[in-house]
Amino acid sequence: PNMRARERYDEVNKRLKTTEDKLHQARNQSRAVEQGFEQIKQQRLERFMKMFEHVEMTIDRIYKDLTKSQKHALGGNAYLTLSNTEEPWLGGIKFNAMPPTKRFRDMDQLSGGEKTVAALALLFAIHSFHPAPFFVMDEVDAALDNVNVFKVSNYIKQNSNNFQCLVISLKDAFYDKADSLVGIYREKEKNCSRAATMDLTKYDTTVS
């Protein structure tokens, strides 16, 4: 008989127990990590849906404000649709806008001005969820006609108590609604750019 068999058995049994303890510990750690991941995943879904639902409800109202007129008092319609409702970050978000009197069409079939108004509605809807102190709009009116420039500038003016908007524009319809103007011009003598500012709040906006 092998006199060391008992000793070797004890050693193997000890290593087996150590391995089983490590396996049990690893399973517990794996379970804890999995539970933590599921919690983060659920929090991500809740936060995403909280913002999405807010923007989804807000965008139609804002789009209506930007497109309604005396002739079309109700304005257009805009809405968002999730491609994947279970895990929305794995899919896309479909954005559709229907200007007044227009039938349903994909966004790429809208005119440049119609796309601009729809994009601004989306921008303002997202901004309303977590407002920033201000944002800059660089010639967003380039594709807009005078009627839509008036509607956009009027919307910004009416909501200027909620945010400060810096608009770079070449159209005077925006100037009429501004609180102040900053003009950039070239000084020929020194061959450099200069800035001229004007505070419009000092002037009476009513016309006698």
JSON list of N, CA and C in Angstrom, two decimals, residues 58-69 74-76 151-152 154-155 158-159:
[
{"chain": "A", "resi": 58, "resn": "THR", "atom": "N", "xyz": [-43.53, 67.64, -26.59]},
{"chain": "A", "resi": 58, "resn": "THR", "atom": "CA", "xyz": [-43.28, 69.06, -26.78]},
{"chain": "A", "resi": 58, "resn": "THR", "atom": "C", "xyz": [-43.11, 69.45, -28.24]},
{"chain": "A", "resi": 59, "resn": "ILE", "atom": "N", "xyz": [-42.55, 68.58, -29.05]},
{"chain": "A", "resi": 59, "resn": "ILE", "atom": "CA", "xyz": [-42.17, 68.95, -30.40]},
{"chain": "A", "resi": 59, "resn": "ILE", "atom": "C", "xyz": [-43.37, 69.30, -31.26]},
{"chain": "A", "resi": 60, "resn": "ASP", "atom": "N", "xyz": [-44.49, 68.59, -31.07]},
{"chain": "A", "resi": 60, "resn": "ASP", "atom": "CA", "xyz": [-45.66, 68.88, -31.89]},
{"chain": "A", "resi": 60, "resn": "ASP", "atom": "C", "xyz": [-46.21, 70.28, -31.58]},
{"chain": "A", "resi": 61, "resn": "ARG", "atom": "N", "xyz": [-46.23, 70.64, -30.29]},
{"chain": "A", "resi": 61, "resn": "ARG", "atom": "CA", "xyz": [-46.71, 71.98, -29.91]},
{"chain": "A", "resi": 61, "resn": "ARG", "atom": "C", "xyz": [-45.81, 73.06, -30.48]},
{"chain": "A", "resi": 62, "resn": "ILE", "atom": "N", "xyz": [-44.49, 72.87, -30.37]},
{"chain": "A", "resi": 62, "resn": "ILE", "atom": "CA", "xyz": [-43.55, 73.87, -30.88]},
{"chain": "A", "resi": 62, "resn": "ILE", "atom": "C", "xyz": [-43.65, 73.98, -32.40]},
{"chain": "A", "resi": 63, "resn": "TYR", "atom": "N", "xyz": [-43.76, 72.84, -33.07]},
{"chain": "A", "resi": 63, "resn": "TYR", "atom": "CA", "xyz": [-43.87, 72.86, -34.54]},
{"chain": "A", "resi": 63, "resn": "TYR", "atom": "C", "xyz": [-45.15, 73.58, -34.97]},
{"chain": "A", "resi": 64, "resn": "LYS", "atom": "N", "xyz": [-46.21, 73.37, -34.23]},
{"chain": "A", "resi": 64, "resn": "LYS", "atom": "CA", "xyz": [-47.46, 74.08, -34.53]},
{"chain": "A", "resi": 64, "resn": "LYS", "atom": "C", "xyz": [-47.27, 75.59, -34.37]},
{"chain": "A", "resi": 65, "resn": "ASP", "atom": "N", "xyz": [-46.57, 75.99, -33.30]},
{"chain": "A", "resi": 65, "resn": "ASP", "atom": "CA", "xyz": [-46.32, 77.42, -33.08]},
{"chain": "A", "resi": 65, "resn": "ASP", "atom": "C", "xyz": [-45.49, 78.02, -34.22]},
{"chain": "A", "resi": 66, "resn": "LEU", "atom": "N", "xyz": [-44.58, 77.23, -34.77]},
{"chain": "A", "resi": 66, "resn": "LEU", "atom": "CA", "xyz": [-43.70, 77.72, -35.83]},
{"chain": "A", "resi": 66, "resn": "LEU", "atom": "C", "xyz": [-44.36, 77.71, -37.21]},
{"chain": "A", "resi": 67, "resn": "THR", "atom": "N", "xyz": [-45.47, 77.00, -37.37]},
{"chain": "A", "resi": 67, "resn": "THR", "atom": "CA", "xyz": [-46.07, 76.84, -38.70]},
{"chain": "A", "resi": 67, "resn": "THR", "atom": "C", "xyz": [-47.49, 77.40, -38.81]},
{"chain": "A", "resi": 68, "resn": "LYS", "atom": "N", "xyz": [-48.12, 77.71, -37.69]},
{"chain": "A", "resi": 68, "resn": "LYS", "atom": "CA", "xyz": [-49.50, 78.20, -37.78]},
{"chain": "A", "resi": 68, "resn": "LYS", "atom": "C", "xyz": [-49.53, 79.64, -38.29]},
{"chain": "A", "resi": 69, "resn": "SER", "atom": "N", "xyz": [-50.65, 80.00, -38.87]},
{"chain": "A", "resi": 69, "resn": "SER", "atom": "CA", "xyz": [-50.85, 81.34, -39.42]},
{"chain": "A", "resi": 69, "resn": "SER", "atom": "C", "xyz": [-52.34, 81.65, -39.39]},
{"chain": "A", "resi": 74, "resn": "LEU", "atom": "N", "xyz": [-54.21, 75.96, -37.12]},
{"chain": "A", "resi": 74, "resn": "LEU", "atom": "CA", "xyz": [-53.77, 74.79, -36.36]},
{"chain": "A", "resi": 74, "resn": "LEU", "atom": "C", "xyz": [-52.29, 74.45, -36.59]},
{"chain": "A", "resi": 75, "resn": "GLY", "atom": "N", "xyz": [-51.72, 74.97, -37.65]},
{"chain": "A", "resi": 75, "resn": "GLY", "atom": "CA", "xyz": [-50.32, 74.67, -37.94]},
{"chain": "A", "resi": 75, "resn": "GLY", "atom": "C", "xyz": [-50.14, 73.26, -38.45]},
{"chain": "A", "resi": 76, "resn": "GLY", "atom": "N", "xyz": [-48.89, 72.81, -38.47]},
{"chain": "A", "resi": 76, "resn": "GLY", "atom": "CA", "xyz": [-48.57, 71.47, -38.96]},
{"chain": "A", "resi": 76, "resn": "GLY", "atom": "C", "xyz": [-48.50, 70.45, -37.83]},
{"chain": "A", "resi": 151, "resn": "LYS", "atom": "N", "xyz": [-41.88, 84.09, -38.29]},
{"chain": "A", "resi": 151, "resn": "LYS", "atom": "CA", "xyz": [-42.42, 83.14, -37.33]},
{"chain": "A", "resi": 151, "resn": "LYS", "atom": "C", "xyz": [-41.33, 82.64, -36.38]},
{"chain": "A", "resi": 152, "resn": "VAL", "atom": "N", "xyz": [-40.15, 82.31, -36.92]},
{"chain": "A", "resi": 152, "resn": "VAL", "atom": "CA", "xyz": [-39.06, 81.82, -36.09]},
{"chain": "A", "resi": 152, "resn": "VAL", "atom": "C", "xyz": [-38.58, 82.91, -35.14]},
{"chain": "A", "resi": 154, "resn": "ASN", "atom": "N", "xyz": [-40.19, 85.49, -34.10]},
{"chain": "A", "resi": 154, "resn": "ASN", "atom": "CA", "xyz": [-41.24, 85.79, -33.14]},
{"chain": "A", "resi": 154, "resn": "ASN", "atom": "C", "xyz": [-41.29, 84.74, -32.04]},
{"chain": "A", "resi": 155, "resn": "TYR", "atom": "N", "xyz": [-41.08, 83.47, -32.41]},
{"chain": "A", "resi": 155, "resn": "TYR", "atom": "CA", "xyz": [-41.05, 82.40, -31.41]},
{"chain": "A", "resi": 155, "resn": "TYR", "atom": "C", "xyz": [-39.88, 82.60, -30.44]},
{"chain": "A", "resi": 158, "resn": "GLN", "atom": "N", "xyz": [-40.69, 85.47, -28.07]},
{"chain": "A", "resi": 158, "resn": "GLN", "atom": "CA", "xyz": [-41.68, 85.12, -27.06]},
{"chain": "A", "resi": 158, "resn": "GLN", "atom": "C", "xyz": [-41.11, 84.21, -25.98]},
{"chain": "A", "resi": 159, "resn": "ASN", "atom": "N", "xyz": [-40.08, 83.44, -26.34]},
{"chain": "A", "resi": 159, "resn": "ASN", "atom": "CA", "xyz": [-39.49, 82.50, -25.37]},
{"chain": "A", "resi": 159, "resn": "ASN", "atom": "C", "xyz": [-38.13, 82.97, -24.86]}
]
